[in-house]
Coordinates of C-alpha atoms in Angstrom, one line a residue:
Chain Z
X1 CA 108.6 96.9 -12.2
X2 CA 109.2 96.5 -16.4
X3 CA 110.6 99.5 -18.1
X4 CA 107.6 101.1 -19.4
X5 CA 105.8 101.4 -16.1
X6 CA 108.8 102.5 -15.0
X7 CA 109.3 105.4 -16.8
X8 CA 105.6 106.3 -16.4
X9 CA 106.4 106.1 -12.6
X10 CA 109.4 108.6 -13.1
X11 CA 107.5 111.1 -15.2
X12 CA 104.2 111.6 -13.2
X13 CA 106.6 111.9 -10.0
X14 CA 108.3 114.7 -12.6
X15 CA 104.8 116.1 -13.2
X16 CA 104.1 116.1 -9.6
X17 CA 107.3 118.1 -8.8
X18 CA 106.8 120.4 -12.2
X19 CA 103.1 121.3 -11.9
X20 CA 103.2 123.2 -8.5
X21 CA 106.5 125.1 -9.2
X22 CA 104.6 127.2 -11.7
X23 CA 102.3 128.5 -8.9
X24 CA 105.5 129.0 -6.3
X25 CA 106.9 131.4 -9.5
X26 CA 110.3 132.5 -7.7
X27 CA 111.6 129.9 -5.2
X28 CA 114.0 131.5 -1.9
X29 CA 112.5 135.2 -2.7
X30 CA 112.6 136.4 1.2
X31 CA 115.7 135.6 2.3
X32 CA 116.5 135.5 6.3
X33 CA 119.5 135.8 8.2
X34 CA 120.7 135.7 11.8
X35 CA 123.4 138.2 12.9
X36 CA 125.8 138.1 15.3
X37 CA 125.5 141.9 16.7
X38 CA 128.9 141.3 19.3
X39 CA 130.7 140.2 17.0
X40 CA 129.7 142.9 14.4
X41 CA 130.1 145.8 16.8
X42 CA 133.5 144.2 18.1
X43 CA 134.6 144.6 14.8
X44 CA 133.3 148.0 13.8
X45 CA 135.4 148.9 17.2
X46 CA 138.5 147.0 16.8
X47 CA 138.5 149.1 13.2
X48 CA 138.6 145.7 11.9
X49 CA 136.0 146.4 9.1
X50 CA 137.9 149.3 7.1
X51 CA 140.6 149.7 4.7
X52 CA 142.2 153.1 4.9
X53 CA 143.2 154.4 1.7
X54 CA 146.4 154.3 1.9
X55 CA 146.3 150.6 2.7
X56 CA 144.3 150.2 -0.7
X57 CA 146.5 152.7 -2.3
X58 CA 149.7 150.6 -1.2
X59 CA 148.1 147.3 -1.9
X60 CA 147.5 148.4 -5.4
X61 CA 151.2 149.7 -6.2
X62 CA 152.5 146.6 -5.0
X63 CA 150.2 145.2 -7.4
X64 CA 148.7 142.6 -5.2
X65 CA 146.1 140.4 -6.5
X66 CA 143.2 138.7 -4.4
X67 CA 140.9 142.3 -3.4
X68 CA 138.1 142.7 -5.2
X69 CA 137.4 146.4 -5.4
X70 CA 133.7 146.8 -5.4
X71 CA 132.5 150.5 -6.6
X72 CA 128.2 151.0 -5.2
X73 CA 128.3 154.3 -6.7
X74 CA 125.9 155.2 -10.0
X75 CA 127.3 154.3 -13.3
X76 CA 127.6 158.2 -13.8
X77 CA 130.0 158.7 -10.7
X78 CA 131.5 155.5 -11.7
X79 CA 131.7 156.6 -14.8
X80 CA 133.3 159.9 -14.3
X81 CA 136.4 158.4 -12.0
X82 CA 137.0 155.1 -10.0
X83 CA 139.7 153.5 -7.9
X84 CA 141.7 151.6 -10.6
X85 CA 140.4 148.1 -11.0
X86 CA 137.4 148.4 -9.2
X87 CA 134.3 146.9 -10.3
X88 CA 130.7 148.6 -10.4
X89 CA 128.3 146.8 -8.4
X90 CA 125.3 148.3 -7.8
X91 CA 123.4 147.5 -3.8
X92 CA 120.6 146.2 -5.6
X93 CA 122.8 143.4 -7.3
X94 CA 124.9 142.6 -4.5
X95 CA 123.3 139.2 -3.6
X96 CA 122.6 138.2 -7.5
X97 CA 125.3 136.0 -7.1
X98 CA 128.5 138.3 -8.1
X99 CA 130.3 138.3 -5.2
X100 CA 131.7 134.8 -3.9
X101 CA 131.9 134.3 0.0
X102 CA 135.6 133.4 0.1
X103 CA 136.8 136.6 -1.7
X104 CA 138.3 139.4 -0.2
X105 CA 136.2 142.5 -1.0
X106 CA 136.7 146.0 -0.7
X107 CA 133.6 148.5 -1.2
X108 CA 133.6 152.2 -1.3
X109 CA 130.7 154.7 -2.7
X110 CA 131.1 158.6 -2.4
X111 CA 131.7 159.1 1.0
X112 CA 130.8 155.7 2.8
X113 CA 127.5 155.6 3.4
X114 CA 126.4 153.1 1.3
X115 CA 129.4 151.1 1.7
X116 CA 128.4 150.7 5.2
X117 CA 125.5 149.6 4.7
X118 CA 126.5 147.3 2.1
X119 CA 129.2 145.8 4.5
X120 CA 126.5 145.4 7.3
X121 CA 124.0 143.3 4.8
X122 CA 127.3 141.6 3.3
X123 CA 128.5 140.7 6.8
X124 CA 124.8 139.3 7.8
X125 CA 125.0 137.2 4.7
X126 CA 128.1 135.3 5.7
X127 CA 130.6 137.0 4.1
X128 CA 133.8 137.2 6.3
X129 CA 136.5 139.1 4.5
X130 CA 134.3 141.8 3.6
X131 CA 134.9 145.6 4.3
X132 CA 134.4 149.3 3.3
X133 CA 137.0 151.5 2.0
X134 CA 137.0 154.4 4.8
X135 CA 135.6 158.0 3.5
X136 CA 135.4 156.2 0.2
X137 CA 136.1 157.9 -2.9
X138 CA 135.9 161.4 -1.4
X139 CA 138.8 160.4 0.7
X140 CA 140.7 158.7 -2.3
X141 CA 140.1 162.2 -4.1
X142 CA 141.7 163.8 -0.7
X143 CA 144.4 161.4 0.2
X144 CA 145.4 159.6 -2.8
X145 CA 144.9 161.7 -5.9
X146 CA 144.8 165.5 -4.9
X147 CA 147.0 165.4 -1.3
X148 CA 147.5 169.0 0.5
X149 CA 151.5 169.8 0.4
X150 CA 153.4 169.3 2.3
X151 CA 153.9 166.3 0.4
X152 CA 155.8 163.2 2.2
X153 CA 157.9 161.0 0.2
X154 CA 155.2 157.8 0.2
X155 CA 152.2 160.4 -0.5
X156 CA 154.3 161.9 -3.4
X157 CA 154.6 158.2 -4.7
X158 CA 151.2 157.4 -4.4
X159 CA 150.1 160.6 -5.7
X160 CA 152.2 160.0 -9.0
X161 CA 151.4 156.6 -9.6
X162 CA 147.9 156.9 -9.7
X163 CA 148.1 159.8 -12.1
X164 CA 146.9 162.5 -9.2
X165 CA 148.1 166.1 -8.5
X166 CA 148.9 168.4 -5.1
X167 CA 146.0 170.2 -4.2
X168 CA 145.4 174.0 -4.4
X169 CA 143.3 175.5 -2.1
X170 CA 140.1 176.3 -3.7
X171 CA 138.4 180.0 -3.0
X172 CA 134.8 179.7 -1.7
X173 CA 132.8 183.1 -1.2
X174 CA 133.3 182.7 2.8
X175 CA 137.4 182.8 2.3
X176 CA 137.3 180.1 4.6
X177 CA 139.8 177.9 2.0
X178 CA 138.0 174.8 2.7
X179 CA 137.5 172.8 -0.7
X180 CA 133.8 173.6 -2.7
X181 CA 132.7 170.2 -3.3
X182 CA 129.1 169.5 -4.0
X183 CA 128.3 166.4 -1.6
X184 CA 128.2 163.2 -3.3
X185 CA 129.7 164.2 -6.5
X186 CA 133.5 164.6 -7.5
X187 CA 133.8 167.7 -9.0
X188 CA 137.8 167.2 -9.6
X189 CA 138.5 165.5 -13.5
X190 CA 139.1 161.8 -13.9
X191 CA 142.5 161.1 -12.9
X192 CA 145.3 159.6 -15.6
X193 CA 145.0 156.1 -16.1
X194 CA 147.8 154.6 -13.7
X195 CA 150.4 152.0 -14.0
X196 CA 148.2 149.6 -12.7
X197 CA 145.7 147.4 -15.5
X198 CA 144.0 144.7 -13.7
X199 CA 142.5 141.9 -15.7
X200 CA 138.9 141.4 -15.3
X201 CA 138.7 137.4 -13.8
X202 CA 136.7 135.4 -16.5
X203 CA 135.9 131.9 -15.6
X204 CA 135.1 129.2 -17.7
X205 CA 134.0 126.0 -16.2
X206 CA 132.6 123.1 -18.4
X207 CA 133.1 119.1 -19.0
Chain B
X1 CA 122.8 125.7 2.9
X2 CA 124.7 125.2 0.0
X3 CA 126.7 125.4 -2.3
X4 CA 129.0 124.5 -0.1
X5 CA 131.8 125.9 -1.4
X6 CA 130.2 129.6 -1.1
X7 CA 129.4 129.2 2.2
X8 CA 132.8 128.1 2.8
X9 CA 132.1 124.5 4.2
X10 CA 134.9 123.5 2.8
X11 CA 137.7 125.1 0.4
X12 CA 139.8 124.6 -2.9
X13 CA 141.4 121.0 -1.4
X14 CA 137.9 120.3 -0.7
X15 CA 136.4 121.2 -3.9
X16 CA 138.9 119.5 -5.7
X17 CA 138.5 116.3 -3.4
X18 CA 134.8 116.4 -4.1
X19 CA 134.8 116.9 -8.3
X20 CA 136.4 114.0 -8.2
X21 CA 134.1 111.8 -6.1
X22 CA 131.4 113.4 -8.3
X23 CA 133.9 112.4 -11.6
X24 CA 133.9 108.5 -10.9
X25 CA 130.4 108.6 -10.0
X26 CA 129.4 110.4 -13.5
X27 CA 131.6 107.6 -14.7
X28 CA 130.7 104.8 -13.3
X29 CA 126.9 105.9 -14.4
X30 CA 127.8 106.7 -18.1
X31 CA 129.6 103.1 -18.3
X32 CA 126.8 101.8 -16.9
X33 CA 124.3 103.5 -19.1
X34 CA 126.5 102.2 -21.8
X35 CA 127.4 105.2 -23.1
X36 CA 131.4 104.0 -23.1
X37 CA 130.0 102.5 -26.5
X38 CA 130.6 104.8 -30.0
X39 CA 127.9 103.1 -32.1
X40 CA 125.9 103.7 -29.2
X41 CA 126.5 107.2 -29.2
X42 CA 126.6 108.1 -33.0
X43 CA 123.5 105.7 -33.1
X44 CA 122.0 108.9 -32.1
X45 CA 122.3 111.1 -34.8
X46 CA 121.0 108.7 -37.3
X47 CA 117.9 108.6 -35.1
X48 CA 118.1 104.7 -34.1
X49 CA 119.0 105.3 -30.5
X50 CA 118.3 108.5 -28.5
X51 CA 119.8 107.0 -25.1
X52 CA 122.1 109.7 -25.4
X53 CA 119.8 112.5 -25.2
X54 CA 116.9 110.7 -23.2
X55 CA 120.3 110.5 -20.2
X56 CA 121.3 114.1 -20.7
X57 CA 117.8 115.2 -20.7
X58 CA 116.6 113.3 -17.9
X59 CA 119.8 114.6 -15.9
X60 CA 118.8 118.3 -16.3
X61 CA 115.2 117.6 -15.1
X62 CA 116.3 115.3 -12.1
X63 CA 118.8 118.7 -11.1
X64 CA 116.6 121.4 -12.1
X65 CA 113.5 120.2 -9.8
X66 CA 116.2 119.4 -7.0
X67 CA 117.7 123.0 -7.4
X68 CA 114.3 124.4 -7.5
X69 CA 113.0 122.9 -4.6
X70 CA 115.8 122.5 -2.0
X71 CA 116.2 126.7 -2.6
X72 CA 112.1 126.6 -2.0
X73 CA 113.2 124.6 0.9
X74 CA 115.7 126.9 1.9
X75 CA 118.7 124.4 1.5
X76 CA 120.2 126.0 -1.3
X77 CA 121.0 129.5 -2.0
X78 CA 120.1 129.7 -5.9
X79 CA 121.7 133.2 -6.3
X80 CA 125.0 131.1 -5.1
X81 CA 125.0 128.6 -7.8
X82 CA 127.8 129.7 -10.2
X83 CA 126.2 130.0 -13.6
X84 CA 128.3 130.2 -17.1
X85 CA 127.8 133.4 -19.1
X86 CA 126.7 133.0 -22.2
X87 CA 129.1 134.1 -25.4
X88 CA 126.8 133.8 -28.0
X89 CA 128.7 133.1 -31.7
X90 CA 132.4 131.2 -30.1
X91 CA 129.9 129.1 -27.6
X92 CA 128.0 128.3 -30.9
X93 CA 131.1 127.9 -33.1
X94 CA 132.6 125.8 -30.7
X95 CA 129.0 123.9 -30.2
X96 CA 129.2 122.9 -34.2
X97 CA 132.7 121.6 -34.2
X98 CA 132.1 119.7 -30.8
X99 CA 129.3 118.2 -32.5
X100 CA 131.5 117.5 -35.7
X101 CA 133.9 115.8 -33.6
X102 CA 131.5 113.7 -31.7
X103 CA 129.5 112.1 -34.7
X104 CA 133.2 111.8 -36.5
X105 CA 135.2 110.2 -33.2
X106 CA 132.2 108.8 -31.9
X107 CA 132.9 109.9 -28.3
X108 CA 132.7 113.8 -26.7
X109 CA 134.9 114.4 -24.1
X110 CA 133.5 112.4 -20.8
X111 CA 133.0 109.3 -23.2
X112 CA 135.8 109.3 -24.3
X113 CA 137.4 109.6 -21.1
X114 CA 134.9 106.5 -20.0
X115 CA 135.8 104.6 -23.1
X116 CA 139.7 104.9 -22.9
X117 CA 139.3 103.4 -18.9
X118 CA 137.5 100.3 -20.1
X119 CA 140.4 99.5 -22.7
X120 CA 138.9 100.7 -25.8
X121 CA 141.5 101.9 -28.0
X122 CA 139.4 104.2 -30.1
X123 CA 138.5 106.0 -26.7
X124 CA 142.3 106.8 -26.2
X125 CA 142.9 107.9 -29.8
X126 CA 139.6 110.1 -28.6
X127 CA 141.0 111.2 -25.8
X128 CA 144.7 111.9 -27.0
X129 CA 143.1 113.8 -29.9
X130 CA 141.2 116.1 -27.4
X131 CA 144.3 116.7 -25.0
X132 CA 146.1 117.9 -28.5
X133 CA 143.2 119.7 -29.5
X134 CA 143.0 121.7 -25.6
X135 CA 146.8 122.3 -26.3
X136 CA 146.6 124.1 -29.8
X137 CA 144.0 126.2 -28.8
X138 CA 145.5 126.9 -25.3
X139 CA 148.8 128.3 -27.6
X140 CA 146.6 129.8 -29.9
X141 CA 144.8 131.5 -27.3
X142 CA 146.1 135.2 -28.0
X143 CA 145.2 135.6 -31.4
X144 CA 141.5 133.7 -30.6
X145 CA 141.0 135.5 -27.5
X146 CA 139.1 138.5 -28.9
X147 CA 137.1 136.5 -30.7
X148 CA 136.6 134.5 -27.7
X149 CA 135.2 137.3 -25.5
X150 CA 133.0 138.4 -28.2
X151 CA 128.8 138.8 -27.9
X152 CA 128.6 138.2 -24.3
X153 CA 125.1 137.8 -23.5
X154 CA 126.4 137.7 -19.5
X155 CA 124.9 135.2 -17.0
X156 CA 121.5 134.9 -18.7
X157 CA 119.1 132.1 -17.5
X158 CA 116.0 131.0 -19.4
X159 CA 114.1 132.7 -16.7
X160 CA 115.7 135.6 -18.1
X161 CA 115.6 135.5 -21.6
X162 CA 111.9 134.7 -21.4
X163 CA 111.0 137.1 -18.9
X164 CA 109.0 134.1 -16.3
X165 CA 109.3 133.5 -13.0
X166 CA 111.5 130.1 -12.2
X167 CA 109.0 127.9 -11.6
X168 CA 107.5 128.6 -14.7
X169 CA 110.5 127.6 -16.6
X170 CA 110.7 124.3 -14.4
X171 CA 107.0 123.3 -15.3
X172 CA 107.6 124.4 -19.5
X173 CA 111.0 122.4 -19.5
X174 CA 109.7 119.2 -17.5
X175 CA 106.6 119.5 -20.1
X176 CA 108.7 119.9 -23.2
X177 CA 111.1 116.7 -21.7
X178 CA 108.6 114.3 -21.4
X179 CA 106.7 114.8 -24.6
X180 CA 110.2 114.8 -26.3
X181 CA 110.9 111.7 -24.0
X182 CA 107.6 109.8 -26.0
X183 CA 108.7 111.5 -29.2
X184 CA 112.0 110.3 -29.0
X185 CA 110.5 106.6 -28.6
X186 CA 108.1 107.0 -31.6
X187 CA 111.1 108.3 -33.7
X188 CA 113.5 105.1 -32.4
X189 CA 111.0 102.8 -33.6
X190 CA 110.0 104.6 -36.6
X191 CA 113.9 104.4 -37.6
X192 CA 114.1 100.7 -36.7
X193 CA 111.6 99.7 -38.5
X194 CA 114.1 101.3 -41.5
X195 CA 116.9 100.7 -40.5
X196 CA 120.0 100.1 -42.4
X197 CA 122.5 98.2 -41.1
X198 CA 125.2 99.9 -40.6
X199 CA 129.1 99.1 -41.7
X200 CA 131.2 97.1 -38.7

C-alpha cells in the first residue's frame, strides 16, 4: 500500500472512530461495581474501618506524612474550622479523579454520616486504605480541641498543640449541663492555627 | 480496568519498570521517525517539513480515540487517568522559552535524548545543556516558586473549557487534525517549491 493511500486508510478509520463518539457524548457515565458485603461487614465489626481521634490527633503531632485527611463537609463548615491539613472534598467530587487508590485516606464530615457513606461508595470502588474518622468533627471538637477536665497528661498535650481549650459546661434552659450545640454545625470558634503546616502535594509530571 | 497503577495492579517498582519499557519504545519510534535528526526538526518551523507536528498530532488522536473508547468499553476508568493542571502564564512562559530553545538547539528534550544515544554530538551538548538548565531552576526554585504556582486554572480539560460532552471534543479534534494533516501537506509543498537552501 503507497503512502498516500495509506494515510487516507488511517484517517477514514479516524473518521469512523470520531464520527460516532459525538452521539455517545460522555463515555463510562454509569459506573458499576461489585461488593464484597463479608468482607465489608467484617470490617465495620472488626472496627477496622475507623480512625479514632485520638489516633488522628497523635498521628498528626508526630507529624506523619502519607494520610490524606479528606473534609465532606460544606465549604461554610469547612470554612469555619477543620482538622489541620485536611482537604475539602465534596461527595459529589469524590470519584472525579482526586483521590488515588493507593493513598491512605481519612474522611470525616460533622458527625459521620456522610463519612460513612462516603467510605461505603469508596470501599465499593476499590479503594483499600480508606476510612472515616469516628464522630467526625463533633468528636474532634469534644475530644481533641475542647476536652472536659479532668485533663490527662496526653489530652492536655493534644489539647495545646492543636490550639484548643478545657471545656466549660454550657447552661441549657433544662440545667441538664449537657453542651447546646445546634446538630450539624460547630458553634465553638475556629481553633488557633497549630504547630502542624502541611504542604499541599503538587505534582508535576511531563517529558 | 486501568490505569493500572490506580487500581493497584502493580505499584511504584512497577510503574517505574513500565515508564521505561514505554521510554525505549517512544525511542526507538522517534529514531525511527527520524526525528533524532535537528534539520529535521527545525525544518519545521521554517515550514518545509511538518513531520514533527503531523507525529505529535497523529499521537494525540491515535490516544485520545483509544482513551475514549476503551472507558466506553469499560476498560478504562477515565476519571482515573491523572491529568496535569493547567498554570496558565509559567506553563506559557515556559512554553516560549521551550520553543526558543528547540528552534535554537535543534532538539527538545526526548530528541535530544534520542540524538545523544545515536552518537550525535550536538544531541549531548543538547542534552547536557538541559540537565544544567533542570539544575539552575531546581536551585532557583524558592524565589520562582510563587510565580510558579501562580493562575492555576486546576485540572481543566477541553471538555471543560468548552462546556461539550467528550465525545464531542473527540469528533472536533479528529476533524481539526486531519484537515490540518492536508494543510500541512499543501503548506510543505508550497515552501518547497521556495525553498532556500539552507546553510550546512
Amino acid at each position: 500500500m503507497n503512502r498516500p493511500s495509506l494515510n487516507k486508510t488511517l484517517g477514514a478509520i479516524a473518521v469512523l472512530l470520531a464520527v460516532p463518539a459525538l452521539f455517545i457524548g460522555n463515555p463510562g457515565r454509569v459506573r458499576r461495581v461489585s461488593v464484597d458485603l463479608n468482607e465489608l461487614s467484617s470490617l465495620i465489626e472488626r472496627e477496622e474501618d475507623h480512625w479514632t481521634t485520638t489516633e488522628l490527633a497523635d498521628w498528626l503531632m508526630q507529624k506523619n506524612a502519607g494520610v490524606r485527611i479528606v473534609d465532606l463537609r460544606d465549604s461554610a463548615d469547612f470554612a469555619r474550622s477543620r482538622i489541620p491539613g485536611a482537604e475539602r472534598i465534596a461527595l459529589s467530587d469524590l470519584f472525579s479523579g482526586k483521590l488515588r487508590r493507593d493513598e491512605t485516606i481519612v474522611l470525616y464530615s460533622n458527625g459521620g454520616t456522610h463519612a460513612s457513606q462516603a467510605w461505603i461508595l469508596l470501599r465499593a470502588d476499590g479503594y483499600r486504605h480508606v476510612y472515616t474518622l469516628r464522630g467526625g468533627m463533633l468528636s474532634w471538637e469534644d475530644d481533641i480541641l475542647h476536652p472536659e477536665p479532668p485533663l490527662s497528661p496526653a489530652v492536655l498535650a493534644r489539647m495545646r498543640f492543636f490550639g484548643g481549650d478545657p471545656s466549660r459546661p454550657s447552661d441549657t434552659s433544662g440545667g441538664s449541663g449537657a453542651k447546646a450545640l445546634t446538630p450539624g454545625r460547630i458553634t465553638r470558634k475556629a481553633p488557633a492555627r497549630p504547630n502542624v503546616s502541611p504542604e499541599p502535594e503538587r505534582r508535576r509530571d511531563g517529558c | 480496568m486501568a490505569p493500572f497503577f490506580s487500581f493497584g495492579f502493580f505499584g511504584e517498582t512497577g510503574s517505574l519498570v513500565a515508564a521505561v519499557a514505554i521510554g525505549i519504545a517512544f525511542g526507538f519510534v522517534l529514531e525511527r521517525a527520524g526525528l533524532g535528526n535537528a534539520k529535521k526538526l527545525t525544518a519545521q518551523f521554517y515550514l518545509t517539513d511538518l513531520t514533527v507536528f503531523k507525529v505529535m498530532f497523529t499521537a494525540i488522536i491515535t490516544a485520545m480515540l483509544g482513551v475514549f473508547w476503551l472507558s466506553w468499553a469499560g476498560f478504562l476508568d477515565l476519571s482515573m487517568v491523572h491529568v496535569n493542571p493547567t498554570y496558565l502564564i509559567p506553563q506559557m512562559t515556559g512554553g516560549l522559552i521551550f520553543g526558543a530553545g528547540f528552534v535554537m538547539g535543534g532538539y527538545c528534550p526526548g530528541t535530544s535524548c534520542v540524538a545523544a544515544v545515536i552518537g550525535r554530538k550536538d544531541g549531548w551538548i543538547n542534552m547536557l545543556g538541559m540537565l544544567a538548565g533542570v539544575f539552575v531552576f531546581g536551585e532557583s526554585f524558592p524565589t520562582l516558586q510563587r510565580f510558579y504556582d501562580s493562575t492555576s486554572l486546576g485540572t481543566i480539560t477541553l471538555p471543560d473549557l468548552l462546556h461539550l460532552p467528550y465525545g464531542a471534543v473527540v469528533c472536533l479534534v479528529t476533524l481539526v487534525a486531519l484537515i490540518a494533516f492536508v494543510g500541512a501537506e499543501q503548506i510543505e509543498g508550497m515552501r518547497r517549491g521556495n525553498e532556500q537552501t539552507l546553510p550546512e
